[in-house]
mmCIF file of C-alpha atoms and ligand atoms in Angstrom:
data_model
loop_
_atom_site.group_PDB
_atom_site.id
_atom_site.type_symbol
_atom_site.label_atom_id
_atom_site.label_comp_id
_atom_site.label_asym_id
_atom_site.label_seq_id
_atom_site.Cartn_x
_atom_site.Cartn_y
_atom_site.Cartn_z
ATOM 1 C CA UNK A 10 220.669 -185.640 -159.778
ATOM 2 C CA UNK A 11 217.238 -184.073 -159.821
ATOM 3 C CA UNK A 12 214.106 -185.969 -158.899
ATOM 4 C CA UNK A 13 211.362 -183.834 -160.338
ATOM 5 C CA UNK A 14 207.893 -185.335 -160.295
ATOM 6 C CA UNK A 15 204.489 -183.736 -160.776
ATOM 7 C CA UNK A 16 201.862 -183.747 -158.042
ATOM 8 C CA UNK A 17 199.601 -186.833 -157.743
ATOM 9 C CA UNK A 18 196.929 -186.984 -160.417
ATOM 10 C CA UNK A 19 198.504 -184.570 -162.878
ATOM 11 C CA UNK A 20 199.789 -187.268 -165.227
ATOM 12 C CA UNK A 21 196.320 -188.914 -165.239
ATOM 13 C CA UNK A 22 194.903 -185.908 -167.072
ATOM 14 C CA UNK A 23 193.840 -186.565 -170.648
ATOM 15 C CA UNK A 24 194.222 -183.237 -172.450
ATOM 16 C CA UNK A 25 190.979 -181.455 -173.314
ATOM 17 C CA UNK A 26 190.121 -181.645 -177.002
ATOM 18 C CA UNK A 27 188.579 -178.467 -178.395
ATOM 19 C CA UNK A 28 186.259 -178.487 -181.391
ATOM 20 C CA UNK A 29 187.997 -178.536 -184.777
ATOM 21 C CA UNK A 30 187.875 -175.292 -186.786
ATOM 22 C CA UNK A 31 189.383 -176.105 -190.196
ATOM 23 C CA UNK A 32 189.165 -178.713 -192.934
ATOM 24 C CA UNK A 33 192.222 -179.078 -195.127
ATOM 25 C CA UNK A 34 191.420 -178.126 -198.706
ATOM 26 C CA UNK A 35 187.850 -176.973 -198.053
ATOM 27 C CA UNK A 36 186.846 -173.322 -198.053
ATOM 28 C CA UNK A 37 183.458 -171.976 -196.950
ATOM 29 C CA UNK A 38 183.656 -174.019 -193.766
ATOM 30 C CA UNK A 39 180.998 -173.786 -191.061
ATOM 31 C CA UNK A 40 182.197 -174.541 -187.542
ATOM 32 C CA UNK A 41 179.477 -176.306 -185.578
ATOM 33 C CA UNK A 42 181.775 -178.086 -183.146
ATOM 34 C CA UNK A 43 182.018 -175.766 -180.128
ATOM 35 C CA UNK A 44 178.487 -174.549 -179.352
ATOM 36 C CA UNK A 45 179.333 -170.992 -180.280
ATOM 37 C CA UNK A 46 176.681 -168.369 -181.008
ATOM 38 C CA UNK A 47 176.507 -168.181 -184.832
ATOM 39 C CA UNK A 48 175.624 -164.479 -184.634
ATOM 40 C CA UNK A 49 178.529 -163.548 -182.391
ATOM 41 C CA UNK A 50 178.215 -161.123 -179.493
ATOM 42 C CA UNK A 51 175.970 -158.069 -179.250
ATOM 43 C CA UNK A 52 177.300 -155.120 -181.310
ATOM 44 C CA UNK A 53 177.345 -153.246 -177.996
ATOM 45 C CA UNK A 54 179.986 -155.680 -176.761
ATOM 46 C CA UNK A 55 182.123 -154.981 -179.810
ATOM 47 C CA UNK A 56 181.779 -151.231 -179.195
ATOM 48 C CA UNK A 57 182.810 -151.711 -175.572
ATOM 49 C CA UNK A 58 185.906 -153.590 -176.747
ATOM 50 C CA UNK A 59 187.047 -150.595 -178.784
ATOM 51 C CA UNK A 60 186.601 -148.247 -175.845
ATOM 52 C CA UNK A 61 188.281 -150.567 -173.336
ATOM 53 C CA UNK A 62 191.295 -150.789 -175.641
ATOM 54 C CA UNK A 63 192.147 -147.146 -174.869
ATOM 55 C CA UNK A 64 193.028 -147.919 -171.242
ATOM 56 C CA UNK A 65 195.536 -150.703 -171.579
ATOM 57 C CA UNK A 66 198.073 -149.057 -169.277
ATOM 58 C CA UNK A 67 195.626 -149.269 -166.351
ATOM 59 C CA UNK A 68 195.427 -152.299 -164.090
ATOM 60 C CA UNK A 69 191.960 -153.764 -163.859
ATOM 61 C CA UNK A 70 190.052 -153.687 -160.604
ATOM 62 C CA UNK A 71 190.519 -156.720 -158.395
ATOM 63 C CA UNK A 72 186.942 -157.068 -157.196
ATOM 64 C CA UNK A 73 185.055 -157.031 -160.528
ATOM 65 C CA UNK A 74 182.518 -154.754 -158.870
ATOM 66 C CA UNK A 75 181.056 -153.388 -162.123
ATOM 67 C CA UNK A 76 180.525 -156.760 -163.727
ATOM 68 C CA UNK A 77 179.157 -158.326 -160.556
ATOM 69 C CA UNK A 78 176.735 -155.439 -160.169
ATOM 70 C CA UNK A 79 175.553 -155.893 -163.757
ATOM 71 C CA UNK A 80 175.083 -159.640 -163.245
ATOM 72 C CA UNK A 81 173.170 -158.872 -160.064
ATOM 73 C CA UNK A 82 170.846 -156.480 -161.888
ATOM 74 C CA UNK A 83 170.216 -158.639 -164.934
ATOM 75 C CA UNK A 84 169.611 -161.880 -163.024
ATOM 76 C CA UNK A 85 168.202 -160.448 -159.796
ATOM 77 C CA UNK A 86 171.064 -161.737 -157.627
ATOM 78 C CA UNK A 87 173.147 -160.326 -154.800
ATOM 79 C CA UNK A 88 176.553 -159.254 -156.211
ATOM 80 C CA UNK A 89 178.133 -160.223 -152.889
ATOM 81 C CA UNK A 90 177.482 -163.856 -153.753
ATOM 82 C CA UNK A 91 179.105 -163.708 -157.191
ATOM 83 C CA UNK A 92 182.667 -164.548 -158.251
ATOM 84 C CA UNK A 93 184.033 -164.002 -161.775
ATOM 85 C CA UNK A 94 186.599 -166.105 -163.578
ATOM 86 C CA UNK A 95 188.451 -166.710 -166.819
ATOM 87 C CA UNK A 96 185.562 -168.649 -168.309
ATOM 88 C CA UNK A 97 183.400 -170.735 -166.038
ATOM 89 C CA UNK A 98 186.231 -173.248 -166.373
ATOM 90 C CA UNK A 99 188.276 -171.132 -163.990
ATOM 91 C CA UNK A 100 185.437 -170.927 -161.489
ATOM 92 C CA UNK A 101 185.082 -174.717 -161.654
ATOM 93 C CA UNK A 102 188.819 -174.908 -161.032
ATOM 94 C CA UNK A 103 188.548 -172.663 -157.954
ATOM 95 C CA UNK A 104 185.891 -175.010 -156.619
ATOM 96 C CA UNK A 105 187.939 -178.165 -157.194
ATOM 97 C CA UNK A 106 191.120 -176.614 -155.808
ATOM 98 C CA UNK A 107 189.356 -175.246 -152.738
ATOM 99 C CA UNK A 108 187.302 -178.260 -151.762
ATOM 100 C CA UNK A 109 188.933 -181.459 -153.049
ATOM 101 C CA UNK A 110 192.366 -183.023 -152.717
ATOM 102 C CA UNK A 111 194.172 -186.368 -152.395
ATOM 103 C CA UNK A 112 191.909 -189.014 -150.861
ATOM 104 C CA UNK A 113 188.732 -187.192 -151.864
ATOM 105 C CA UNK A 114 186.188 -188.183 -154.497
ATOM 106 C CA UNK A 115 184.648 -185.953 -157.151
ATOM 107 C CA UNK A 116 181.510 -187.254 -158.839
ATOM 108 C CA UNK A 117 180.540 -186.570 -162.430
ATOM 109 C CA UNK A 118 178.264 -188.498 -164.755
ATOM 110 C CA UNK A 119 178.661 -190.922 -167.636
ATOM 111 C CA UNK A 120 178.457 -188.372 -170.448
ATOM 112 C CA UNK A 121 179.405 -185.383 -168.292
ATOM 113 C CA UNK A 122 181.556 -182.450 -169.432
ATOM 114 C CA UNK A 123 185.181 -183.580 -169.793
ATOM 115 C CA UNK A 124 186.542 -180.727 -167.672
ATOM 116 C CA UNK A 125 185.163 -182.361 -164.492
ATOM 117 C CA UNK A 126 187.538 -185.353 -164.354
ATOM 118 C CA UNK A 127 190.390 -183.105 -165.522
ATOM 119 C CA UNK A 128 189.799 -180.751 -162.586
ATOM 120 C CA UNK A 129 189.496 -183.644 -160.138
ATOM 121 C CA UNK A 130 192.834 -185.115 -161.244
ATOM 122 C CA UNK A 131 194.477 -181.688 -161.202
ATOM 123 C CA UNK A 132 193.872 -181.377 -157.465
ATOM 124 C CA UNK A 133 194.818 -184.981 -156.741
ATOM 125 C CA UNK A 134 191.268 -186.140 -156.053
ATOM 126 C CA UNK A 135 189.660 -189.238 -157.546
ATOM 127 C CA UNK A 136 187.076 -188.642 -160.289
ATOM 128 C CA UNK A 137 184.133 -191.032 -159.876
ATOM 129 C CA UNK A 138 182.009 -191.552 -162.976
ATOM 130 C CA UNK A 139 178.333 -192.404 -162.368
ATOM 131 C CA UNK A 140 176.017 -193.928 -165.002
ATOM 132 C CA UNK A 141 173.231 -191.901 -166.550
ATOM 133 C CA UNK A 142 169.886 -193.338 -167.719
ATOM 134 C CA UNK A 143 169.294 -192.965 -171.452
ATOM 135 C CA UNK A 144 171.609 -189.947 -171.676
ATOM 136 C CA UNK A 145 169.962 -188.185 -168.729
ATOM 137 C CA UNK A 146 171.591 -187.495 -165.354
ATOM 138 C CA UNK A 147 170.206 -189.935 -162.767
ATOM 139 C CA UNK A 148 169.973 -188.472 -159.271
ATOM 140 C CA UNK A 149 169.400 -191.813 -157.550
ATOM 141 C CA UNK A 150 172.530 -193.297 -159.084
ATOM 142 C CA UNK A 151 174.553 -190.256 -157.983
ATOM 143 C CA UNK A 152 173.229 -190.477 -154.436
ATOM 144 C CA UNK A 153 174.019 -194.190 -154.352
ATOM 145 C CA UNK A 154 177.622 -193.419 -155.389
ATOM 146 C CA UNK A 155 178.212 -190.873 -152.619
ATOM 147 C CA UNK A 156 180.577 -191.835 -149.805
ATOM 148 C CA UNK A 157 182.153 -190.068 -146.863
ATOM 149 C CA UNK A 158 184.933 -189.080 -149.291
ATOM 150 C CA UNK A 159 182.650 -187.311 -151.781
ATOM 151 C CA UNK A 160 183.487 -183.611 -151.790
ATOM 152 C CA UNK A 161 182.010 -182.347 -155.058
ATOM 153 C CA UNK A 162 179.262 -183.455 -157.446
ATOM 154 C CA UNK A 163 179.474 -181.766 -160.847
ATOM 155 C CA UNK A 164 176.451 -181.768 -163.120
ATOM 156 C CA UNK A 165 175.651 -179.518 -166.034
ATOM 157 C CA UNK A 166 171.948 -178.740 -166.339
ATOM 158 C CA UNK A 167 171.197 -178.634 -169.229
ATOM 159 C CA UNK A 168 174.021 -181.063 -169.967
ATOM 160 C CA UNK A 169 176.763 -181.148 -172.571
ATOM 161 C CA UNK A 170 177.103 -183.133 -174.865
ATOM 162 C CA UNK A 171 173.654 -184.727 -174.423
ATOM 163 C CA UNK A 172 171.576 -181.520 -174.386
ATOM 164 C CA UNK A 173 169.200 -183.105 -171.855
ATOM 165 C CA UNK A 174 168.017 -181.601 -168.588
ATOM 166 C CA UNK A 175 166.630 -182.752 -165.253
ATOM 167 C CA UNK A 176 163.817 -180.961 -163.415
ATOM 168 C CA UNK A 177 164.565 -178.637 -160.506
ATOM 169 C CA UNK A 178 162.866 -181.061 -158.082
ATOM 170 C CA UNK A 179 165.537 -183.626 -158.959
ATOM 171 C CA UNK A 180 168.325 -181.092 -158.399
ATOM 172 C CA UNK A 181 166.802 -180.306 -155.006
ATOM 173 C CA UNK A 182 166.547 -183.974 -154.101
ATOM 174 C CA UNK A 183 170.203 -184.368 -155.057
ATOM 175 C CA UNK A 184 171.373 -181.425 -152.942
ATOM 176 C CA UNK A 185 169.190 -182.614 -150.057
ATOM 177 C CA UNK A 186 170.577 -186.139 -150.167
ATOM 178 C CA UNK A 187 174.300 -185.319 -150.353
ATOM 179 C CA UNK A 188 176.575 -186.196 -147.460
ATOM 180 C CA UNK A 189 177.342 -183.175 -145.242
ATOM 181 C CA UNK A 190 180.862 -182.570 -146.601
ATOM 182 C CA UNK A 191 179.781 -182.472 -150.282
ATOM 183 C CA UNK A 192 178.970 -179.559 -152.585
ATOM 184 C CA UNK A 193 176.619 -179.761 -155.570
ATOM 185 C CA UNK A 194 177.902 -177.734 -158.512
ATOM 186 C CA UNK A 195 175.195 -176.851 -161.027
ATOM 187 C CA UNK A 196 176.978 -175.864 -164.222
ATOM 188 C CA UNK A 197 174.561 -173.565 -166.010
ATOM 189 C CA UNK A 198 176.559 -172.930 -169.174
ATOM 190 C CA UNK A 199 173.366 -173.367 -171.232
ATOM 191 C CA UNK A 200 170.847 -171.998 -168.724
ATOM 192 C CA UNK A 201 170.005 -168.915 -170.813
ATOM 193 C CA UNK A 202 168.690 -171.106 -173.609
ATOM 194 C CA UNK A 203 165.870 -172.305 -171.321
ATOM 195 C CA UNK A 204 163.216 -169.631 -170.920
ATOM 196 C CA UNK A 205 162.314 -168.945 -167.314
ATOM 197 C CA UNK A 206 165.011 -171.212 -165.862
ATOM 198 C CA UNK A 207 167.175 -169.693 -163.106
ATOM 199 C CA UNK A 208 170.000 -172.217 -163.464
ATOM 200 C CA UNK A 209 169.614 -173.173 -159.822
ATOM 201 C CA UNK A 210 170.102 -169.654 -158.395
ATOM 202 C CA UNK A 211 167.101 -170.157 -156.106
ATOM 203 C CA UNK A 212 168.663 -173.332 -154.736
ATOM 204 C CA UNK A 213 171.907 -171.504 -154.017
ATOM 205 C CA UNK A 214 169.878 -169.020 -151.965
ATOM 206 C CA UNK A 215 167.848 -171.545 -150.017
ATOM 207 C CA UNK A 216 170.664 -174.003 -149.220
ATOM 208 C CA UNK A 217 174.276 -173.924 -148.091
ATOM 209 C CA UNK A 218 175.750 -176.690 -150.278
ATOM 210 C CA UNK A 219 175.060 -175.551 -153.854
ATOM 211 C CA UNK A 220 177.189 -173.498 -156.267
ATOM 212 C CA UNK A 221 175.934 -172.403 -159.681
ATOM 213 C CA UNK A 222 178.358 -171.553 -162.504
ATOM 214 C CA UNK A 223 177.546 -169.557 -165.643
ATOM 215 C CA UNK A 224 179.405 -168.414 -168.728
ATOM 216 C CA UNK A 225 179.624 -165.692 -171.348
ATOM 217 C CA UNK A 226 180.869 -168.236 -173.894
ATOM 218 C CA UNK A 227 177.553 -169.599 -175.113
ATOM 219 C CA UNK A 228 174.456 -167.433 -175.590
ATOM 220 C CA UNK A 229 176.479 -164.218 -175.233
ATOM 221 C CA UNK A 230 178.757 -165.268 -178.088
ATOM 222 C CA UNK A 231 181.988 -164.524 -176.234
ATOM 223 C CA UNK A 232 183.837 -167.848 -176.144
ATOM 224 C CA UNK A 233 186.983 -166.063 -177.280
ATOM 225 C CA UNK A 234 186.824 -163.532 -174.446
ATOM 226 C CA UNK A 235 186.960 -166.093 -171.587
ATOM 227 C CA UNK A 236 184.601 -164.858 -168.892
ATOM 228 C CA UNK A 237 182.383 -166.840 -166.559
ATOM 229 C CA UNK A 238 181.021 -166.532 -163.054
ATOM 230 C CA UNK A 239 179.793 -168.433 -160.059
ATOM 231 C CA UNK A 240 176.992 -167.849 -157.555
ATOM 232 C CA UNK A 241 177.301 -169.336 -154.091
ATOM 233 C CA UNK A 242 176.610 -168.784 -150.399
ATOM 234 C CA UNK A 243 178.832 -166.035 -148.971
ATOM 235 C CA UNK A 244 180.929 -168.483 -146.915
ATOM 236 C CA UNK A 245 181.846 -170.425 -150.055
ATOM 237 C CA UNK A 246 182.470 -167.298 -152.155
ATOM 238 C CA UNK A 247 184.872 -166.177 -149.457
ATOM 239 C CA UNK A 248 186.812 -169.434 -149.826
ATOM 240 C CA UNK A 249 186.898 -169.282 -153.631
ATOM 241 C CA UNK A 250 188.135 -165.681 -153.636
ATOM 242 C CA UNK A 251 191.246 -166.745 -151.720
ATOM 243 C CA UNK A 252 192.513 -168.918 -154.562
ATOM 244 C CA UNK A 253 191.527 -166.424 -157.281
ATOM 245 C CA UNK A 254 194.353 -164.267 -158.595
ATOM 246 C CA UNK A 255 193.546 -160.602 -157.965
ATOM 247 C CA UNK A 256 193.908 -159.656 -161.647
ATOM 248 C CA UNK A 257 192.421 -162.807 -163.199
ATOM 249 C CA UNK A 258 190.174 -160.735 -165.482
ATOM 250 C CA UNK A 259 191.487 -157.835 -167.561
ATOM 251 C CA UNK A 260 189.773 -154.546 -168.470
ATOM 252 C CA UNK A 261 188.679 -155.807 -171.862
ATOM 253 C CA UNK A 262 187.019 -158.890 -170.419
ATOM 254 C CA UNK A 263 185.218 -156.922 -167.731
ATOM 255 C CA UNK A 264 183.928 -154.164 -170.025
ATOM 256 C CA UNK A 265 182.915 -156.368 -172.939
ATOM 257 C CA UNK A 266 181.148 -158.967 -170.796
ATOM 258 C CA UNK A 267 179.168 -156.261 -169.024
ATOM 259 C CA UNK A 268 178.072 -154.651 -172.292
ATOM 260 C CA UNK A 269 176.987 -158.010 -173.715
ATOM 261 C CA UNK A 270 175.023 -158.830 -170.595
ATOM 262 C CA UNK A 271 173.194 -155.516 -170.543
ATOM 263 C CA UNK A 272 171.924 -155.926 -174.122
ATOM 264 C CA UNK A 273 169.006 -158.060 -173.013
ATOM 265 C CA UNK A 274 167.079 -157.618 -176.238
ATOM 266 C CA UNK A 275 169.927 -159.224 -178.170
ATOM 267 C CA UNK A 276 170.046 -162.179 -175.771
ATOM 268 C CA UNK A 277 166.317 -162.812 -176.173
ATOM 269 C CA UNK A 278 166.670 -162.661 -179.949
ATOM 270 C CA UNK A 279 169.453 -165.254 -179.831
ATOM 271 C CA UNK A 280 167.446 -167.554 -177.563
ATOM 272 C CA UNK A 281 164.386 -167.430 -179.801
ATOM 273 C CA UNK A 282 166.318 -167.966 -183.009
ATOM 274 C CA UNK A 283 168.224 -170.863 -181.440
ATOM 275 C CA UNK A 284 164.975 -172.517 -180.326
ATOM 276 C CA UNK A 285 163.433 -172.063 -183.773
ATOM 277 C CA UNK A 286 166.355 -173.568 -185.684
ATOM 278 C CA UNK A 287 166.905 -176.316 -183.106
ATOM 279 C CA UNK A 288 163.350 -177.642 -183.595
ATOM 280 C CA UNK A 289 163.731 -177.311 -187.320
ATOM 281 C CA UNK A 290 167.015 -179.239 -187.335
ATOM 282 C CA UNK A 291 165.770 -182.048 -185.088
ATOM 283 C CA UNK A 292 162.732 -182.507 -187.329
ATOM 284 C CA UNK A 293 164.763 -182.320 -190.527
ATOM 285 C CA UNK A 294 167.184 -184.984 -189.304
ATOM 286 C CA UNK A 295 164.322 -187.189 -188.120
ATOM 287 C CA UNK A 296 163.005 -186.949 -191.683
ATOM 288 C CA UNK A 297 166.290 -188.539 -192.777
ATOM 289 C CA UNK A 298 166.064 -191.266 -190.132
ATOM 290 C CA UNK A 299 168.487 -189.669 -187.685
ATOM 291 C CA UNK A 300 167.096 -189.288 -184.165
ATOM 292 C CA UNK A 301 168.012 -186.799 -181.459
ATOM 293 C CA UNK A 302 166.785 -186.289 -177.884
ATOM 294 C CA UNK A 303 164.890 -183.108 -177.077
ATOM 295 C CA UNK A 304 167.606 -180.498 -176.516
ATOM 296 C CA UNK A 305 167.577 -177.623 -174.020
ATOM 297 C CA UNK A 306 170.806 -176.134 -175.378
ATOM 298 C CA UNK A 307 172.277 -174.656 -178.557
ATOM 299 C CA UNK A 308 173.287 -178.029 -179.963
ATOM 300 C CA UNK A 309 171.695 -181.358 -180.740
ATOM 301 C CA UNK A 310 173.054 -184.848 -180.257
ATOM 302 C CA UNK A 311 172.360 -186.790 -183.458
ATOM 303 C CA UNK A 312 172.271 -190.572 -183.034
ATOM 304 C CA UNK A 313 173.408 -192.859 -185.844
ATOM 305 C CA UNK A 314 173.091 -196.641 -186.169
ATOM 306 C CA UNK A 315 176.552 -197.296 -184.802
ATOM 307 C CA UNK A 316 180.051 -195.880 -184.496
ATOM 308 C CA UNK A 317 180.882 -196.739 -188.087
ATOM 309 C CA UNK A 318 177.941 -194.798 -189.461
ATOM 310 C CA UNK A 319 178.611 -191.847 -187.156
ATOM 311 C CA UNK A 320 182.211 -191.675 -188.331
ATOM 312 C CA UNK A 321 181.177 -191.942 -191.978
ATOM 313 C CA UNK A 322 178.604 -189.166 -191.479
ATOM 314 C CA UNK A 323 181.246 -187.011 -189.795
ATOM 315 C CA UNK A 324 183.631 -187.561 -192.706
ATOM 316 C CA UNK A 325 180.925 -186.737 -195.240
ATOM 317 C CA UNK A 326 179.912 -183.566 -193.397
ATOM 318 C CA UNK A 327 183.562 -182.555 -193.243
ATOM 319 C CA UNK A 328 183.923 -183.045 -196.995
ATOM 320 C CA UNK A 329 181.007 -180.614 -197.356
ATOM 321 C CA UNK A 330 182.727 -178.040 -195.131
ATOM 322 C CA UNK A 331 180.576 -178.806 -192.083
ATOM 323 C CA UNK A 332 182.539 -179.371 -188.893
ATOM 324 C CA UNK A 333 180.619 -181.083 -186.102
ATOM 325 C CA UNK A 334 181.819 -182.794 -182.936
ATOM 326 C CA UNK A 335 182.588 -186.478 -182.497
ATOM 327 C CA UNK A 336 181.725 -187.522 -178.962
ATOM 328 C CA UNK A 337 183.161 -191.047 -178.682
ATOM 329 C CA UNK A 338 185.356 -189.677 -175.888
ATOM 330 C CA UNK A 339 182.156 -188.957 -173.963
ATOM 331 C CA UNK A 340 180.986 -192.561 -174.275
ATOM 332 C CA UNK A 341 178.738 -191.714 -177.239
ATOM 333 C CA UNK A 342 180.530 -193.329 -180.215
ATOM 334 C CA UNK A 343 177.379 -193.561 -182.363
ATOM 335 C CA UNK A 344 176.566 -189.859 -181.947
ATOM 336 C CA UNK A 345 177.619 -186.511 -183.375
ATOM 337 C CA UNK A 346 177.079 -183.261 -181.510
ATOM 338 C CA UNK A 347 175.957 -180.525 -183.863
ATOM 339 C CA UNK A 348 175.794 -176.882 -182.804
ATOM 340 C CA UNK A 349 172.648 -175.086 -183.929
ATOM 341 C CA UNK A 350 173.968 -172.585 -186.432
ATOM 342 C CA UNK A 351 172.163 -169.864 -188.336
ATOM 343 C CA UNK A 352 169.441 -170.904 -190.772
ATOM 344 C CA UNK A 353 171.680 -171.380 -193.839
ATOM 345 C CA UNK A 354 174.073 -173.550 -191.796
ATOM 346 C CA UNK A 355 171.250 -175.683 -190.411
ATOM 347 C CA UNK A 356 169.896 -176.164 -193.922
ATOM 348 C CA UNK A 357 173.325 -177.196 -195.158
ATOM 349 C CA UNK A 358 173.665 -179.755 -192.347
ATOM 350 C CA UNK A 359 170.223 -181.243 -192.955
ATOM 351 C CA UNK A 360 170.831 -181.393 -196.689
ATOM 352 C CA UNK A 361 174.227 -183.062 -196.256
ATOM 353 C CA UNK A 362 172.891 -185.650 -193.812
ATOM 354 C CA UNK A 363 170.061 -186.382 -196.239
ATOM 355 C CA UNK A 364 172.582 -186.924 -199.023
ATOM 356 C CA UNK A 365 174.716 -189.073 -196.765
ATOM 357 C CA UNK A 366 171.781 -191.288 -195.790
ATOM 358 C CA UNK A 367 170.694 -191.690 -199.399
ATOM 359 C CA UNK A 368 174.187 -192.627 -200.456
ATOM 360 C CA UNK A 369 174.570 -194.981 -197.533
ATOM 361 C CA UNK A 370 171.162 -196.655 -197.999
HETATM 362 C C1 PLP B 423 180.908 -174.520 -172.755
HETATM 363 C C2 PLP B 423 180.751 -175.050 -171.391
HETATM 364 C C3 PLP B 423 181.250 -174.360 -170.317
HETATM 365 C C4 PLP B 423 181.826 -172.996 -170.512
HETATM 366 O O1 PLP B 423 183.152 -172.960 -170.345
HETATM 367 P P1 PLP B 423 183.856 -171.525 -170.383
HETATM 368 O O2 PLP B 423 185.109 -171.814 -169.654
HETATM 369 O O3 PLP B 423 182.972 -170.581 -169.634
HETATM 370 O O4 PLP B 423 184.023 -171.152 -171.807
HETATM 371 C C5 PLP B 423 181.100 -174.882 -169.044
HETATM 372 N N1 PLP B 423 180.446 -176.046 -168.867
HETATM 373 C C6 PLP B 423 179.909 -176.720 -169.887
HETATM 374 C C7 PLP B 423 179.137 -177.949 -169.622
HETATM 375 C C8 PLP B 423 180.060 -176.249 -171.182
HETATM 376 O O5 PLP B 423 179.554 -176.925 -172.200
#
């Protein structure tokens, strides 16, 4: 007789739902459900992929020195304080695994990224969900929820799926007010979309309880490659590196990510085009009576009258080949998250929502 049971917490995990990519029976589909870069990665990244493919018999390096050096140069950071992972998801996992376990609490917020409670459960810790205020992270509510069991506070800034952001002073107040055993994780997946924003790197340098995570999946257009990184005080990096597998990133990932990162001109172009179409889309939807908060990301959160209207809008968009993201699972049943696509895609979305509202009125 076997008695095989999973570790505590594992069976509490609700599987992550990725954005849909297909609509049965509809061709010419535009996927706006996963916050991908509509222009894809820099052509230099694609070139690097071809070259890296010639060395498949070679093991990758274990220390990611080349990529960390490139990150250090582009962002003005010390490579010694950087760790790379299979997407920032893996870096977030290192953090949870290293610093939280059974009996501990991991804080995330009302509409926070769904990976946070998954990671908390996976290490046996208790995810604690804290209210936001009008779809914005509320530092006072987080501080009020902290206990002597709080080990990690996860916030994305800017946040997904709300697209909102809190000022750096609030992040500082949060880090300052945490109990001594707790780490603040600033998930900067969308940081590059905010001009002049360091994602919290300065806070990492001036404090000892902050970790910043970043990704190649969003502005760099490499969601399919799976590369992310973290920036933390040396003592914490040293801990995280112990749970990282030596060959977690392969040659292709390392070479392609570095090439994408070094094409700064391309990144700026993507940021500017995203900002242009994001304003356009928010205004166009407002013209059809659909509101959205100011967004600091590459998506907008469109608010409908209620869940029924949001679902009907989603179905109509789908029938037009436009795949957006339902976010009822994030406590936002009356909303749809729409990635900012290229100009033709944005025009198609605005047109379809206009048609939907006219038909529904
Ligand atoms: C997309 C996203 C990530 C990135 O995940 P990867 O594993 O790097 O692809 C991380 N955090 C948030 C909030 C995101 O939206």
